[in-house]
Short mmCIF file of C-alpha atoms in Angstrom, two decimals:
data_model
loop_
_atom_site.label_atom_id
_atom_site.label_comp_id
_atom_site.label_asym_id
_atom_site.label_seq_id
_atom_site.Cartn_x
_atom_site.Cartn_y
_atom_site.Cartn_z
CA UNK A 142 93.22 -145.40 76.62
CA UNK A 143 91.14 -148.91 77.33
CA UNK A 144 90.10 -150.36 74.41
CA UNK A 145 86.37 -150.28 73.29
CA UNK A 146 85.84 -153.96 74.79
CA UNK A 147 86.50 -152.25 78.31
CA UNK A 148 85.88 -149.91 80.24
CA UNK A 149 86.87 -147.82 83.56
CA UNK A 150 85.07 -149.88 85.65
CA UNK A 151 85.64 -153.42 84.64
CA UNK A 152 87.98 -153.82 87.55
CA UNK A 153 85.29 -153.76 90.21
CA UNK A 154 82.27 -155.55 89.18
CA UNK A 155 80.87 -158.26 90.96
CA UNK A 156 78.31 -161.19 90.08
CA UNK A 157 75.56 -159.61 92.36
CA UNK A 158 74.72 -156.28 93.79
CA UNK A 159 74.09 -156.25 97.70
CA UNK A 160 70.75 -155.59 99.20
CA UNK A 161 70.72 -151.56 99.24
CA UNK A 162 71.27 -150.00 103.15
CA UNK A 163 69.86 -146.57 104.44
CA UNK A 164 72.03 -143.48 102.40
CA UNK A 165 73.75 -141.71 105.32
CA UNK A 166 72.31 -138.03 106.07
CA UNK A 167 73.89 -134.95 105.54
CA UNK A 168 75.07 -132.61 108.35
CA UNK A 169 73.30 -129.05 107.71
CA UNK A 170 74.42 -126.89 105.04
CA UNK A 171 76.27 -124.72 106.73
CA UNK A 172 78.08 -127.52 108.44
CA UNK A 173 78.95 -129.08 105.06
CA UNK A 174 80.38 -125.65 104.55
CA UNK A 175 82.74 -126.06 107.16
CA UNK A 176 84.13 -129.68 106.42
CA UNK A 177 85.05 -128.44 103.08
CA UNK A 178 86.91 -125.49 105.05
CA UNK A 179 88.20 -127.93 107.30
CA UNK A 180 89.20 -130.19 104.68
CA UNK A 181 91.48 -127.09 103.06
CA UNK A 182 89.35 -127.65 99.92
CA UNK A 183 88.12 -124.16 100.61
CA UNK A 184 89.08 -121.21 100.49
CA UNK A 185 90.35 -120.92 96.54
CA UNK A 186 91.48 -117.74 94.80
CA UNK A 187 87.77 -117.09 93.65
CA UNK A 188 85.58 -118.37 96.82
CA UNK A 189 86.79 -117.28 100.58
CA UNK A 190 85.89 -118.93 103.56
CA UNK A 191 83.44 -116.84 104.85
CA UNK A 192 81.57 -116.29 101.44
CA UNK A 193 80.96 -120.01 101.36
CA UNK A 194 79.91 -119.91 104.84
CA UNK A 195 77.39 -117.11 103.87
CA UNK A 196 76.09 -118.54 101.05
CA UNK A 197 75.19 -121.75 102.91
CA UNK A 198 73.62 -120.05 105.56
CA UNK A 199 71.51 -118.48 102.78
CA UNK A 200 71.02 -121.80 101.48
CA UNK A 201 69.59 -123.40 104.48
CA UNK A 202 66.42 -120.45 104.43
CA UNK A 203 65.04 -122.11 101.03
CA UNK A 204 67.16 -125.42 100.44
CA UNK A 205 64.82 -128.75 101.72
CA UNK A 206 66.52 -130.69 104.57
CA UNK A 207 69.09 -133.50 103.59
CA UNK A 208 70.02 -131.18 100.73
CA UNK A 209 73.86 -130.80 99.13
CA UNK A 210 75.83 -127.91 98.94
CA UNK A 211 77.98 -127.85 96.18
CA UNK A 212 80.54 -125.58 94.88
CA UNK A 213 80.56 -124.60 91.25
CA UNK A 214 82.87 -126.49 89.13
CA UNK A 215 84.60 -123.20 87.41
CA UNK A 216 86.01 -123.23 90.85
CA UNK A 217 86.17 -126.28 92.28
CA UNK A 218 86.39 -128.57 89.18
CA UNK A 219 86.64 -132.44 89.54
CA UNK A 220 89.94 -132.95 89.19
CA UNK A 221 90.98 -130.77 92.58
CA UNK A 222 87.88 -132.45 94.21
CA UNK A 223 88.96 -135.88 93.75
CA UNK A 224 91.85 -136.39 95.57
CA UNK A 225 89.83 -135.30 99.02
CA UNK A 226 87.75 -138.06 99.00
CA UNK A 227 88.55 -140.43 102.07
CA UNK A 228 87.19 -144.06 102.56
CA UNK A 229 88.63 -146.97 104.79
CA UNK A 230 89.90 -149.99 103.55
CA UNK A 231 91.01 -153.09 105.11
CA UNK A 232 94.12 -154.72 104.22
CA UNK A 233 96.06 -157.22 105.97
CA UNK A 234 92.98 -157.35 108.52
CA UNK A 235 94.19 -153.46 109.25
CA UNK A 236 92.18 -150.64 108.45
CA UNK A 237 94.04 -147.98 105.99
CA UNK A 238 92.56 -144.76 104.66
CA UNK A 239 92.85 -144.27 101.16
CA UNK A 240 92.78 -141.10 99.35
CA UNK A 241 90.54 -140.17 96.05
CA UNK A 242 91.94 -139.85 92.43
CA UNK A 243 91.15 -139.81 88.91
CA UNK A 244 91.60 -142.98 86.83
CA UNK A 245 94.70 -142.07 83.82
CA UNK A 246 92.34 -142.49 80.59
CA UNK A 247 90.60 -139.80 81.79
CA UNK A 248 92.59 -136.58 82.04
CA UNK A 249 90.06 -134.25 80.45
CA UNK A 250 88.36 -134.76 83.39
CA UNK A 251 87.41 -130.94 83.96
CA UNK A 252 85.94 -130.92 80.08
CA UNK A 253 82.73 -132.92 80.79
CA UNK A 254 80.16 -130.70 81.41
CA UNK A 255 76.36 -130.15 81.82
CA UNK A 256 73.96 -131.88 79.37
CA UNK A 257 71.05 -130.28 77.68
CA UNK A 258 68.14 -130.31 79.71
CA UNK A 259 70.04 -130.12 83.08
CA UNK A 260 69.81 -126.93 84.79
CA UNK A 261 73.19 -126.32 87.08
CA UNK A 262 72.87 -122.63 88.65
CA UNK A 263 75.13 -120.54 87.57
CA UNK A 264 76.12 -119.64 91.35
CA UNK A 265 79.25 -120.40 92.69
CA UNK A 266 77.53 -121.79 95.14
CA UNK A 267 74.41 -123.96 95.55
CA UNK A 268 72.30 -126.91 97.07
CA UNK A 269 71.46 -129.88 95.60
CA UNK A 270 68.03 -131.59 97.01
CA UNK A 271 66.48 -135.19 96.66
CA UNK A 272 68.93 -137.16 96.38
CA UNK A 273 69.29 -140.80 95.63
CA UNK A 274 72.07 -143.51 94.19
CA UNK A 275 69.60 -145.00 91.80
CA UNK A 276 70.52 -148.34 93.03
CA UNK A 277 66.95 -149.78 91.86
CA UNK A 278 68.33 -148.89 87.84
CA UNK A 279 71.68 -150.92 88.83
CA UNK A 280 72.56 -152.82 85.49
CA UNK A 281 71.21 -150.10 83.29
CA UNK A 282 72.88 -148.85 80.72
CA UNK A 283 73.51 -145.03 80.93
CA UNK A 284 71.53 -144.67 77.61
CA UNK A 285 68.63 -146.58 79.24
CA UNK A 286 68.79 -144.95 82.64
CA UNK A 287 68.67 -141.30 80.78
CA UNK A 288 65.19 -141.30 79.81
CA UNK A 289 64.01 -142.98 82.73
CA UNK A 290 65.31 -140.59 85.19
CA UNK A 291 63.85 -137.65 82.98
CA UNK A 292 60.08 -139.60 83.06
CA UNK A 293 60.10 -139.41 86.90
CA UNK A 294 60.71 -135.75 86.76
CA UNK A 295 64.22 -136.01 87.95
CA UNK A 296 67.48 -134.64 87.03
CA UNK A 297 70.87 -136.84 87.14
CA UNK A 298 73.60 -135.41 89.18
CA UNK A 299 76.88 -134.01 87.18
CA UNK A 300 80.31 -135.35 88.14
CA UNK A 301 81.27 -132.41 90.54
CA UNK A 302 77.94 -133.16 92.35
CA UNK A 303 78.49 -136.75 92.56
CA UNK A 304 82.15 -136.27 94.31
CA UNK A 305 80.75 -133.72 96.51
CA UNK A 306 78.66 -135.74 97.94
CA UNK A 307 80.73 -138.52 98.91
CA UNK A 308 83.00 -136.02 100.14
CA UNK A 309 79.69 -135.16 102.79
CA UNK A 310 79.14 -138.30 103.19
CA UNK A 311 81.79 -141.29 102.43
CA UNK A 312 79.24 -144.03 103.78
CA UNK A 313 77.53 -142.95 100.06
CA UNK A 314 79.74 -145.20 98.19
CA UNK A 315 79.65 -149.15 98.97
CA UNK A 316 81.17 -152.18 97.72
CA UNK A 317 78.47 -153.74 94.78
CA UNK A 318 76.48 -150.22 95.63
CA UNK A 319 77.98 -147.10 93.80
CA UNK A 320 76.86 -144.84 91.06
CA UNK A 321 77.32 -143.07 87.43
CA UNK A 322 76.85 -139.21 86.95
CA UNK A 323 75.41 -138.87 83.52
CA UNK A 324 74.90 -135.47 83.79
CA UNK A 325 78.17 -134.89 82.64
CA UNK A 326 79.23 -135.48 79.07
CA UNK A 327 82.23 -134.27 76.59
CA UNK A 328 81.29 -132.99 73.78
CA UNK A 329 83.45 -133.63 70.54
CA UNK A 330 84.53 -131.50 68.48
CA UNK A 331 82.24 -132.46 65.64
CA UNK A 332 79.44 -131.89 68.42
CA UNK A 333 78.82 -135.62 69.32
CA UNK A 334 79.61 -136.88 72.38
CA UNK A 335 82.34 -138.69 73.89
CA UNK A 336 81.02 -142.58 75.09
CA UNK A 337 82.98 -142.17 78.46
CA UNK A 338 79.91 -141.84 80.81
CA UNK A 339 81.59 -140.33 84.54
CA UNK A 340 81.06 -142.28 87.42
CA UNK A 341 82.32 -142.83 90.92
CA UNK A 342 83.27 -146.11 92.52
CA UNK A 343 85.74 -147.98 94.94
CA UNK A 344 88.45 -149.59 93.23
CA UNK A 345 89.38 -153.34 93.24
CA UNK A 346 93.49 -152.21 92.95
CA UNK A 347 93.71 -153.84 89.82
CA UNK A 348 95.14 -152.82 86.67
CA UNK A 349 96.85 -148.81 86.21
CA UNK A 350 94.82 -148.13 89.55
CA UNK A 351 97.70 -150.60 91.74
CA UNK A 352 97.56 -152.28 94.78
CA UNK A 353 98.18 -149.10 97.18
CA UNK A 354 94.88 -148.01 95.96
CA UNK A 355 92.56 -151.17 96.93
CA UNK A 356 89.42 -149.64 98.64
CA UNK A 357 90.57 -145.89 97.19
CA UNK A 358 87.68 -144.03 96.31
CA UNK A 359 88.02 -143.62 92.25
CA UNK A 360 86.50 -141.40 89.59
CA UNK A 361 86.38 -143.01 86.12
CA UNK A 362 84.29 -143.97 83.36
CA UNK A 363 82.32 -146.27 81.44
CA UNK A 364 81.13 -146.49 78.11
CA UNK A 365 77.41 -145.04 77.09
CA UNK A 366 76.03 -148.08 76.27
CA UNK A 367 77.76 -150.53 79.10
CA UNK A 368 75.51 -151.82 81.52
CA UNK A 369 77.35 -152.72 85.25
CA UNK A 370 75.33 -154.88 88.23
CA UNK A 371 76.87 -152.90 90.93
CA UNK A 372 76.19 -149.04 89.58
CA UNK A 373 73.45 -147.04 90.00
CA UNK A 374 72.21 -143.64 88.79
CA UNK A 375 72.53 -140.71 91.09
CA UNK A 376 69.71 -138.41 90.64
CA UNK A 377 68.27 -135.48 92.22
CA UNK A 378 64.73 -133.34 92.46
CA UNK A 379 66.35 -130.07 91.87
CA UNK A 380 68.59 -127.14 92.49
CA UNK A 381 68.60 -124.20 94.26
CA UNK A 382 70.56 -121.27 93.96
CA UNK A 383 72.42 -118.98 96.70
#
């Protein structure tokens, strides 16, 4: 475990954010059903192939363009999401893919869940719509950027959201330009929360994360109250059931 002075996502920050590009666009619903078929992501024990085919199809009759589809966590929880996320690095003036994981402080990864106030469907399947990074509340705190997502009638995406979409879309995550998901908290057993906020990032390499994983796309953490330059707060307008 880091100590309270740190955080997850020390390794990785950077004096000054970039200037923020275009978000790459989702392919169709259904088609985002069929990379995560083609990806071997899907089918599980609980979701076939062709029922997540049919529910995105559904989907695409009331979802608004650009949406997400999204699998439900109680079957596609973070932890077997992670490692399918792809991005290329350059090393030794080479590019390398590098594969997705979970940082090590954080193997209750699967036991942050939905806040109060945000409304996941319980579906296993469903679309996410509006989204954005937050880049413009970079250098927030999570604790700040709560209440300011809420006041422009927005919800913040939840951890399983947040990896699904860079799974759609690995272009989503850039270096100085990635993004927290602070719709998903732990909840202690005395009914407080846990100060490890979820986010999802590139790595630097440094540290537990090693070398081999310079450029890997990375789920970790940072405390509640940290504020970090080069993470934003992924939000979206709603949620729509299948």
């Amino acid at each position: 475990m880091t100590t309270p002075a740190t955080d997850s996502a020390a390794d990785s920050a950077t004096d000054f954010p970039a200037a923020a590009p275009a978000l790459p666009p989702l392919p169709s619903l259904t088609a985002q059903a069929d990379v995560l078929v083609a990806h071997g992501i899907v089918p599980t024990r609980a979701l076939p192939a062709d029922a997540l085919r049919a529910a995105a199809a559904r989907l695409e009759a009331t979802a608004a363009p650009g949406s997400l589809l999204v699998v439900h966590p109680r079957l596609l929880p973070p932890s077997a999401l992670a490692g399918h996320l792809r991005l290329t690095a350059t090393v030794r003036r080479r590019p390398v893919e590098r594969s997705g994981f979970v940082v090590v402080d954080m193997p209750d990864v699967d036991d942050f869940a939905p806040v109060p106030g945000v409304d996941v469907p319980d579906a296993d399947v469903y679309a996410v719509a509006g989204l954005d990074r937050g880049d413009d509340l970079a250098n927030w705190s999570p604790e700040e950027a709560a209440p300011a997502i809420a006041g422009r009638g927005r919800s913040p995406l939840t951890l399983a959201e947040g990896i699904h979409w860079v799974l759609q879309a690995p272009g989503t995550l850039e270096r100085n330009l990635c993004f927290m998901t602070i719709a998903s908290r732990l909840r202690k057993a005395d009914g407080t929360y846990d100060a490890r906020t979820p986010a999802v990032w590139i790595s630097n390499g440094t540290g537990r994360d090693g070398s081999e994983r310079r450029g890997a796309p990375k789920v970790g953490w940072c405390w509640w109250r940290n504020r970090h330059t080069w993470l934003g707060f992924a939000s979206a307008e709603g949620r729509v059931a299948a």
